Coordinates of C-alpha atoms and ligand atoms in Angstrom, one line a residue:
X142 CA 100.2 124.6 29.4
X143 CA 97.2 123.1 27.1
X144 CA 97.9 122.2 23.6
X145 CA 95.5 123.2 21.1
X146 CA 95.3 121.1 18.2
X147 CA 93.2 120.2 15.1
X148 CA 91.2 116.9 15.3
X149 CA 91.6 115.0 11.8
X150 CA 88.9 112.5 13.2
X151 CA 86.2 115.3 14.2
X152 CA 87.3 118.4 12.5
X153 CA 87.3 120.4 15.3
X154 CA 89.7 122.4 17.3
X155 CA 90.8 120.3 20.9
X156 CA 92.1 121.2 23.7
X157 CA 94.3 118.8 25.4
X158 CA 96.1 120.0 28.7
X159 CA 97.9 117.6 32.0
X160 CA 95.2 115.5 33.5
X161 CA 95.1 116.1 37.4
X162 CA 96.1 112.9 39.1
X163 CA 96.8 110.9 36.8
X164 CA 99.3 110.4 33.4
X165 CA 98.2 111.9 29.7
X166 CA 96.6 108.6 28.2
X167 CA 98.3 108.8 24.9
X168 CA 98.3 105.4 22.5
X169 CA 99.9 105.7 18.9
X170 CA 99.7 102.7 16.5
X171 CA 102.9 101.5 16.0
X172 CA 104.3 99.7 13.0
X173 CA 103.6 97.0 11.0
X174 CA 107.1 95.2 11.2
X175 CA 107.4 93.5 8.1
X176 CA 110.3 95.9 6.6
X177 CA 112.6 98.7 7.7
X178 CA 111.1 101.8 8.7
X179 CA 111.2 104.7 6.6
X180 CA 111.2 108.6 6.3
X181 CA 107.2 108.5 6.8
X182 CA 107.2 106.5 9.8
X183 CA 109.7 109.2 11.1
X184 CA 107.7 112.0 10.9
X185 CA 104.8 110.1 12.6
X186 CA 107.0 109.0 15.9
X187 CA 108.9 112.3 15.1
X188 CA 105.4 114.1 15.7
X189 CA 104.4 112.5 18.7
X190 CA 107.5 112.4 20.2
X191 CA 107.6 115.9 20.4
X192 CA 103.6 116.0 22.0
X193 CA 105.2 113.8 24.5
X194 CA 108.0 116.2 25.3
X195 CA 105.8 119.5 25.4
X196 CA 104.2 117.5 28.3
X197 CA 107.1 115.8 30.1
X198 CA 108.1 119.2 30.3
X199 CA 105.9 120.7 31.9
X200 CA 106.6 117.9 34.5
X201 CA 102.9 116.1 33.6
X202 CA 103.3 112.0 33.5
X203 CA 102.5 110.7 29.7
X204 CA 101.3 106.9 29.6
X205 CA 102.4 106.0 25.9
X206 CA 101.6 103.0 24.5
X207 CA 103.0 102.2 21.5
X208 CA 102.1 98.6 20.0
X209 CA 104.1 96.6 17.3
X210 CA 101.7 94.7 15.2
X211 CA 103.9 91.7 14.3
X212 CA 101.3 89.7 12.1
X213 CA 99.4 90.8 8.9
X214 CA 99.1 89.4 5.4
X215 CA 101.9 90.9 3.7
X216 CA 104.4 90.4 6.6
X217 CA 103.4 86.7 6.1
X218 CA 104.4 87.5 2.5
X219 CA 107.5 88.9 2.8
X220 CA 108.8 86.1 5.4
X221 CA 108.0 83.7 2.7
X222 CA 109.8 85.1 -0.3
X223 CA 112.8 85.5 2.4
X224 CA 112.0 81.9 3.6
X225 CA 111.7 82.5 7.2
X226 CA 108.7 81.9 9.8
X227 CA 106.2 85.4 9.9
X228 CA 107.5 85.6 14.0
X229 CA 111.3 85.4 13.1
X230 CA 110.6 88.4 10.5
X231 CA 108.6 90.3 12.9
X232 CA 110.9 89.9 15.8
X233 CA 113.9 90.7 13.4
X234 CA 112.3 93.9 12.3
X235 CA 111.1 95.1 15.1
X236 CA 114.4 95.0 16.6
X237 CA 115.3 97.1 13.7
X238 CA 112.3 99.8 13.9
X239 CA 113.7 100.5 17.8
X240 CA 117.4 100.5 17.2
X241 CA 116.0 103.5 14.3
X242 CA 113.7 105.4 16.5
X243 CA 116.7 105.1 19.4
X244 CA 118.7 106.8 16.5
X245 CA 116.5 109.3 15.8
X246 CA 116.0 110.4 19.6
X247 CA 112.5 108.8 20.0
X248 CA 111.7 108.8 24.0
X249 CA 110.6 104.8 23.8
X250 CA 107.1 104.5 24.8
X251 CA 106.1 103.2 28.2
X252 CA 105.0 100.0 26.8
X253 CA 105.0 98.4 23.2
X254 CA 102.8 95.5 23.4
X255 CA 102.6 93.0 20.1
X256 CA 99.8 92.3 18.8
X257 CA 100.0 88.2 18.7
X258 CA 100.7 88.5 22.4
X259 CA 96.5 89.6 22.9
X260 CA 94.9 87.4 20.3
X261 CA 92.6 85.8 23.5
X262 CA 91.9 89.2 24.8
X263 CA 90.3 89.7 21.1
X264 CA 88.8 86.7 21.0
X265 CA 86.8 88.1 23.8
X266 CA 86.2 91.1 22.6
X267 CA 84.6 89.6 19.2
X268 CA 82.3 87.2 21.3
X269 CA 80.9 90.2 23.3
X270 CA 80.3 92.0 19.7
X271 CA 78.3 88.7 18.9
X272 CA 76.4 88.4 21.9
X273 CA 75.2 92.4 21.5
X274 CA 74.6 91.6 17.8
X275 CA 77.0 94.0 17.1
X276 CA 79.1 91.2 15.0
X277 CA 77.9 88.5 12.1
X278 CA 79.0 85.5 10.7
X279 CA 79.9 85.3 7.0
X280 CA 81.3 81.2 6.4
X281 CA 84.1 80.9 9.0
X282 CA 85.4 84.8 9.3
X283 CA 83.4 87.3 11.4
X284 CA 82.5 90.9 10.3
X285 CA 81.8 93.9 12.8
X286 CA 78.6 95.6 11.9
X287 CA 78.7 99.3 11.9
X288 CA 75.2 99.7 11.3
X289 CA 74.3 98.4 14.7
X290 CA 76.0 101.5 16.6
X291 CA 73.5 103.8 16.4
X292 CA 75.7 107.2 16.8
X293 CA 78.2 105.7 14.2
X294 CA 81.2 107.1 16.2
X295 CA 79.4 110.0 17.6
X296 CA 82.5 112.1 17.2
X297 CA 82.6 111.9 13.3
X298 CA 80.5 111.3 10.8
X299 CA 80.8 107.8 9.4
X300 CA 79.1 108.6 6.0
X301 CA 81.5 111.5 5.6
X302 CA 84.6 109.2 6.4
X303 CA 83.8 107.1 3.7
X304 CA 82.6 109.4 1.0
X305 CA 86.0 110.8 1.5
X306 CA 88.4 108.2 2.2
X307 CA 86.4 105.1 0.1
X308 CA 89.6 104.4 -2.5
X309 CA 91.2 101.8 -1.5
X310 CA 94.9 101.9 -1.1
X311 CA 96.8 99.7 -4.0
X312 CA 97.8 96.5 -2.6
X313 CA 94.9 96.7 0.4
X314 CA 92.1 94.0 0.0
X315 CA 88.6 95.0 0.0
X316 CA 86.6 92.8 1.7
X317 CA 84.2 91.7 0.0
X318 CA 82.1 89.1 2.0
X319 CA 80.9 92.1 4.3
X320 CA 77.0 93.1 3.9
X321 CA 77.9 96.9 4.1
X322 CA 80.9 98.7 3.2
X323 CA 81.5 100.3 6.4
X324 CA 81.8 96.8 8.0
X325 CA 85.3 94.9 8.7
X326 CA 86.7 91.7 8.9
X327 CA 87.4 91.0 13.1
X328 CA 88.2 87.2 12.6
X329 CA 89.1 85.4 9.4
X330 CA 90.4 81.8 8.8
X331 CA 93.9 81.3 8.1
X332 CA 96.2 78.5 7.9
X333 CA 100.4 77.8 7.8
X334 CA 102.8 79.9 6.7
X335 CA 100.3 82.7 8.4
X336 CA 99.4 82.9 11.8
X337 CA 96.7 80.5 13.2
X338 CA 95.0 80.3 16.2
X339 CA 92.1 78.3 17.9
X340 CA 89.0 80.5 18.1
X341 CA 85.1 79.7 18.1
X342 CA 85.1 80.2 14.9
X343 CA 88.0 78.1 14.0
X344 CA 91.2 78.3 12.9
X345 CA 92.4 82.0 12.2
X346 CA 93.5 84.9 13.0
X347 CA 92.2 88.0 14.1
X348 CA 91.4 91.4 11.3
X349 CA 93.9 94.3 12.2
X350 CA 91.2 96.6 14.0
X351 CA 90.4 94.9 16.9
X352 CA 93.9 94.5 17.9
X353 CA 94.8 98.3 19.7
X354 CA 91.3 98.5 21.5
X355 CA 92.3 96.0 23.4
X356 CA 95.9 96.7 23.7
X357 CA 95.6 100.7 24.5
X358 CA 92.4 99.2 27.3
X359 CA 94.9 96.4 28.4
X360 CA 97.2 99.6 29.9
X361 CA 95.1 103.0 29.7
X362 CA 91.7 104.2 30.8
X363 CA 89.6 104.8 28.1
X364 CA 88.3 106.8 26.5
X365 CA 92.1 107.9 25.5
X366 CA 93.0 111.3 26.1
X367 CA 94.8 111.4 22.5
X368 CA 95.5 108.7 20.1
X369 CA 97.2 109.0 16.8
X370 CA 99.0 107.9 13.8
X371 CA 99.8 108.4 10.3
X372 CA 97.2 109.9 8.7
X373 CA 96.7 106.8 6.3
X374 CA 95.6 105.4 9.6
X375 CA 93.1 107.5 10.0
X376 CA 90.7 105.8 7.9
X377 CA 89.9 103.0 7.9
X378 CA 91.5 102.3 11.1
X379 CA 91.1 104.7 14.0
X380 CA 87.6 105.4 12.6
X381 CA 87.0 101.0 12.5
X382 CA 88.6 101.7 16.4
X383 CA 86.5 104.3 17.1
X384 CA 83.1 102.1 16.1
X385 CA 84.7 99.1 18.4
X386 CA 84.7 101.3 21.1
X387 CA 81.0 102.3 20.5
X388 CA 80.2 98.6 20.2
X389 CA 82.1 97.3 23.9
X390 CA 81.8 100.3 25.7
X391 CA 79.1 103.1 24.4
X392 CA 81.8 105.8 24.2
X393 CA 84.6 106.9 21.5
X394 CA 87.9 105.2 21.8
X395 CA 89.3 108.4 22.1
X396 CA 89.1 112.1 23.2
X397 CA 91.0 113.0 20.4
X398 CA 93.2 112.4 17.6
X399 CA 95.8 113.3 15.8
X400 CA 97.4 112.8 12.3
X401 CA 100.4 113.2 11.0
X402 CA 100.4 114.2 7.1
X403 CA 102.2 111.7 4.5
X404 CA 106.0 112.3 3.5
X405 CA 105.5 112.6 -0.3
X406 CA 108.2 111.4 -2.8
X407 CA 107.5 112.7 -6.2
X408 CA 103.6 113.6 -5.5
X409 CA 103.4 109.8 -4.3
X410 CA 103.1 109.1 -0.4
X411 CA 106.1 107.1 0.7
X412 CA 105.5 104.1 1.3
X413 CA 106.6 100.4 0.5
X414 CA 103.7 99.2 -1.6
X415 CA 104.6 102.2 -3.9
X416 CA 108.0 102.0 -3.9
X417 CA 109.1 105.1 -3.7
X418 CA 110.8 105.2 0.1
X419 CA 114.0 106.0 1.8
X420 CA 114.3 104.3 4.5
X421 CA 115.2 106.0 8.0
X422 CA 119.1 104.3 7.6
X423 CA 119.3 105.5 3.9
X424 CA 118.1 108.8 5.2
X425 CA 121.0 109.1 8.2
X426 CA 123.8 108.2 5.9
X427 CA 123.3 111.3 3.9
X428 CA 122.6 113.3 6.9
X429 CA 122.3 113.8 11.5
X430 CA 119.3 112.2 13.1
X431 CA 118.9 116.2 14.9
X432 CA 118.7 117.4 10.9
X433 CA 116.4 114.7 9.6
X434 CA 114.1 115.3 13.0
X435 CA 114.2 119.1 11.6
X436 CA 113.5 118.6 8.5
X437 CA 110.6 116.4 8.6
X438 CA 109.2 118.3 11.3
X439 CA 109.6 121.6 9.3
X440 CA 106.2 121.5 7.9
X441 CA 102.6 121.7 10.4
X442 CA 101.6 118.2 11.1
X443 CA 98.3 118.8 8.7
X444 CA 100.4 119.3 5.6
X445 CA 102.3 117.1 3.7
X446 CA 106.1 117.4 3.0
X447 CA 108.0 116.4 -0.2
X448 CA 111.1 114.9 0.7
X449 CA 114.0 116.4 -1.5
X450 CA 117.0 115.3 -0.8
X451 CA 118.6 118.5 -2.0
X452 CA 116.5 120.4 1.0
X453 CA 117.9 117.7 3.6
X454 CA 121.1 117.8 3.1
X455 CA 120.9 122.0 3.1
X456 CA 118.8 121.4 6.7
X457 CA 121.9 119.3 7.8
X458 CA 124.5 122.3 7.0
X459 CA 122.2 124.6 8.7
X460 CA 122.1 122.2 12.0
X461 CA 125.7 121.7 12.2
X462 CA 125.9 125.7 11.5
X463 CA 123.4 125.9 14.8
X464 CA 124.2 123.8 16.9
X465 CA 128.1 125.2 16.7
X466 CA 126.4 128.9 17.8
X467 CA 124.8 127.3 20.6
X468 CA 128.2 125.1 21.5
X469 CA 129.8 128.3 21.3
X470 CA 127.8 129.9 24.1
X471 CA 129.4 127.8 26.5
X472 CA 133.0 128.5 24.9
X473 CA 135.2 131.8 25.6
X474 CA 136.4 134.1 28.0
X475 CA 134.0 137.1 27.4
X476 CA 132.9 139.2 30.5
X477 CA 130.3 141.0 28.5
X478 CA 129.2 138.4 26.2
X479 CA 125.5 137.0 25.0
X480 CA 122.8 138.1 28.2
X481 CA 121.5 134.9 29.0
X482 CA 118.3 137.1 29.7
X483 CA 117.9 137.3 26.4
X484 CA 118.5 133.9 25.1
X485 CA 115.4 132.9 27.9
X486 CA 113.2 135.6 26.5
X487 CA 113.9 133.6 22.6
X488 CA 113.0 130.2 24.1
X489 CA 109.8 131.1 26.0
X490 CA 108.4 131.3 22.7
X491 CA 109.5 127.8 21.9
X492 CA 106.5 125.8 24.2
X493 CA 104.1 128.6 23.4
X494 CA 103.8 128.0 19.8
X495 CA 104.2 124.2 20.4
X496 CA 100.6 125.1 22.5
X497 CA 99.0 126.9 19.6
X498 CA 98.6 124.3 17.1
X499 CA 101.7 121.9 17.6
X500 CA 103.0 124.3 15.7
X501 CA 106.8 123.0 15.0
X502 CA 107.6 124.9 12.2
X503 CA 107.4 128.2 14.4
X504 CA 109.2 126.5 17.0
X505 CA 112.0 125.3 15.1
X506 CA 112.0 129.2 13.4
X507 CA 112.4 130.5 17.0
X508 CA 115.8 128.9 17.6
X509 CA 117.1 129.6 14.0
X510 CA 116.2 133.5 15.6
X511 CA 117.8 132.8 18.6
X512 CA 121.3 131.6 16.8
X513 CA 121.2 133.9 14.4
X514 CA 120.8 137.0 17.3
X515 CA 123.7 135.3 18.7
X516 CA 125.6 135.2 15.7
X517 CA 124.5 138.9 15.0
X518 CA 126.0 139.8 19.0
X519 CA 129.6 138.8 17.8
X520 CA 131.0 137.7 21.2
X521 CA 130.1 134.0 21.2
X522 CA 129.8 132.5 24.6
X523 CA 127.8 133.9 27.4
X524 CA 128.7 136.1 30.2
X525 CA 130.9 133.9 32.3
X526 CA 128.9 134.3 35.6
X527 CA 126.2 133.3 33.5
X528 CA 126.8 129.9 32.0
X529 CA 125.3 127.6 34.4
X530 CA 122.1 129.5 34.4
X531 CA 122.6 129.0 30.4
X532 CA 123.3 125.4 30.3
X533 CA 120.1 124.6 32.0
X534 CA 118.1 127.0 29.4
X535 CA 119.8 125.4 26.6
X536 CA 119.1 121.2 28.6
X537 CA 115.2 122.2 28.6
X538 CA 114.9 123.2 24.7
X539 CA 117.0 120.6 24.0
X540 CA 115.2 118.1 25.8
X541 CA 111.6 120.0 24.9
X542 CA 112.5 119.9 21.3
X543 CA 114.7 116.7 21.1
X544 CA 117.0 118.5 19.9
X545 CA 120.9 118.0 21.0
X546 CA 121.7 121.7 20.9
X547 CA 124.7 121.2 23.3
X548 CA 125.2 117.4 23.1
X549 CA 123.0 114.5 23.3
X550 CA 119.2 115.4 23.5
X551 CA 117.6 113.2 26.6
X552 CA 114.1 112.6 28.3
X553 CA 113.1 116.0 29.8
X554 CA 113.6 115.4 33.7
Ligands
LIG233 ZN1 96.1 100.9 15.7

């Protein structure tokens, strides 16, 4: 089964099915590791996650690579206001980011490759950029010049990208050395407490674009068959990818991608410059992984959702109320109880509205109208000759949807 989906890069409808001989090529940008993760970054992995699982499924291979990006300006920050080296911060949290996606029921990816570990890789990268002219020189940092690839990203407009995405973010530097605004910083100089390392053009460190070209090419074929983020990513990074990809290989980085919309906290995206974040702990100490999965996936993956704590813990009663009606299937005596013909009739519509739009909101409706039809039968379990035959209907949603409907939710088989 293909999934159709909307492509925030290109605007256009995709389809994406299996590949024949070969895995899905599928690269998400992981986090920044610098602080906990929060709600947001759960409805990113959350989202993919659950691509993943609509294609596992169907017994296709996914290649996921998911990279931690372990040095950046403001993890430098942070490690020295908490006086400790940037590495021994990164390492720390990104210990913490996987023990919270393990939490949550995140499949890990295949691969999660740090950034500091491909710095030479880059290195090379820029230096082909400068030999095609495709990179400048501006003192001792080097810039990327977008306006020497001609198609500018051929599968978006680049004009359009930053007439609407051209406010920077508060707290996010501009950079002004660059002769054009749709050009980047690839290298820049950098000394102790940041990260430094040897280059051509001296001492420095590389700019944050450069980094998952060469990590997602250091494990997939490219172009990708679908690569995704947040949708803050989307500009400027995965459109600054995209224009790498022109530069070092004449094609886009990727067939496709995909965006997950902000989790909002009072009208505000969440997110730590802002201030206004719960973090993924915070968030499962009020309520179950299972419910805070449902709730932030409750909403299509183009929208927004506002994150009330008043509607999350009201998703978490409903879950618990759920997954007892599904438990209960497996309970009692009855010899004329649920037809397990029926609960397989509900769930076929579970991958076929994941196919039509990713849409999760109709999935996740079709099993609240599979345990309320079950509630509305009144006998509980299911025929006894039929509860093997209903255990493995109830392991595939639950594995499909990551949701632990009978106990704990693992990798589809
Ligand atoms: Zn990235």
């Amino acid at each position: 089964m293909d999934l159709q989906y909307l492509d925030s890069l290109a605007r256009r409808w995709q389809v994406l099915g299996p590949p024949r001989g070969r895995p899905l090529a599928l690269y998400v940008c992981g986090p920044t590791v610098y602080d906990q993760a929060h709600v947001g970054h759960a409805r990113t992995y959350l989202l993919f996650d659950t691509v993943k699982r609509f294609f596992l499924a169907q017994g296709a291979r996914v290649g996921h690579v998911q990279n931690i990006t372990d040095f950046e300006d403001k993890l430098t920050r942070r490690a020295l206001k908490l006086g400790v080296s940037w590495k021994e911060l990164a390492r720390r949290e990104e210990r913490s980011f996987v023990h919270d996606m393990a939490s949550l029921g995140v499949i890990p990816p295949g691969w999660s490759p740090r950034s500091s570990d491909y710095v030479s890789g880059i290195i090379e990268a820029i230096r082909t950029l400068e030999k095609r002219k495709i990179a400048y020189r501006k003192g001792r940092s080097v810039y990327f010049d977008a306006s020497a690839v001609p198609a500018s990203g051929g599968n978006f407009s680049a004009d359009a990208m930053l007439s609407a995405h051209a406010v920077p973010e508060p707290g996010q530097s501009a950079e002004p050395e660059a002769e054009d605004p749709r050009d980047f910083v690839l290298w820049k100089p950098s000394s102790p407490p940041s990260p430094v390392w040897p280059s051509p053009w001296g001492k420095g460190m590389p700019g944050w674009h450069l980094e998952c070209y060469v990590m997602a090419s250091s494990f997939l074929p490219l172009p990708l068959d679908l690569h995704g983020g947040g949708l803050d990513l989307m500009f400027p990074h995965h459109y600054a990818e995209n224009l790498i990809s022109y530069g070092l290989r004449r094609s886009p980085f990727s067939k496709g991608f995909l965006h997950g919309g902000f989790v909002t906290m009072g009208e505000r995206k969440m997110s730590k410059s802002l201030g206004n974040l719960i973090t993924i702990r915070e968030a499962l100490d009020e309520i179950c992984a299972p419910a805070l999965r449902w709730y932030v996936l409750s909403k299509s993956y183009r929208d927004g959702i506002e994150y009330l704590e008043m509607d999350a813990r009201s998703t978490d009663a409903m879950w618990h109320d759920l997954q007892r009606t599904f438990h209960g299937l497996l309970d009692g005596t009855e010899a004329e109880g649920y037809p397990v013909e029926r609960l397989e009739r509900s769930f076929a519509k579970i991958p076929r509205a994941l196919a039509l739009d990713l849409d999760i909101p109709q999935a996740l409706s079709a099993l609240q109208a599979t345990a309320a039809d079950i509630q509305a039968f009144g006998r509980g379990g299911l025929d006894a000759g039929d509860r093997a035959r209903g255990r493995k209907v109830l392991l595939r949603m639950q594995d499909l949807l990551g949701l632990p409907l009978m106990g704990h939710a693992g990798a589809p088989a």
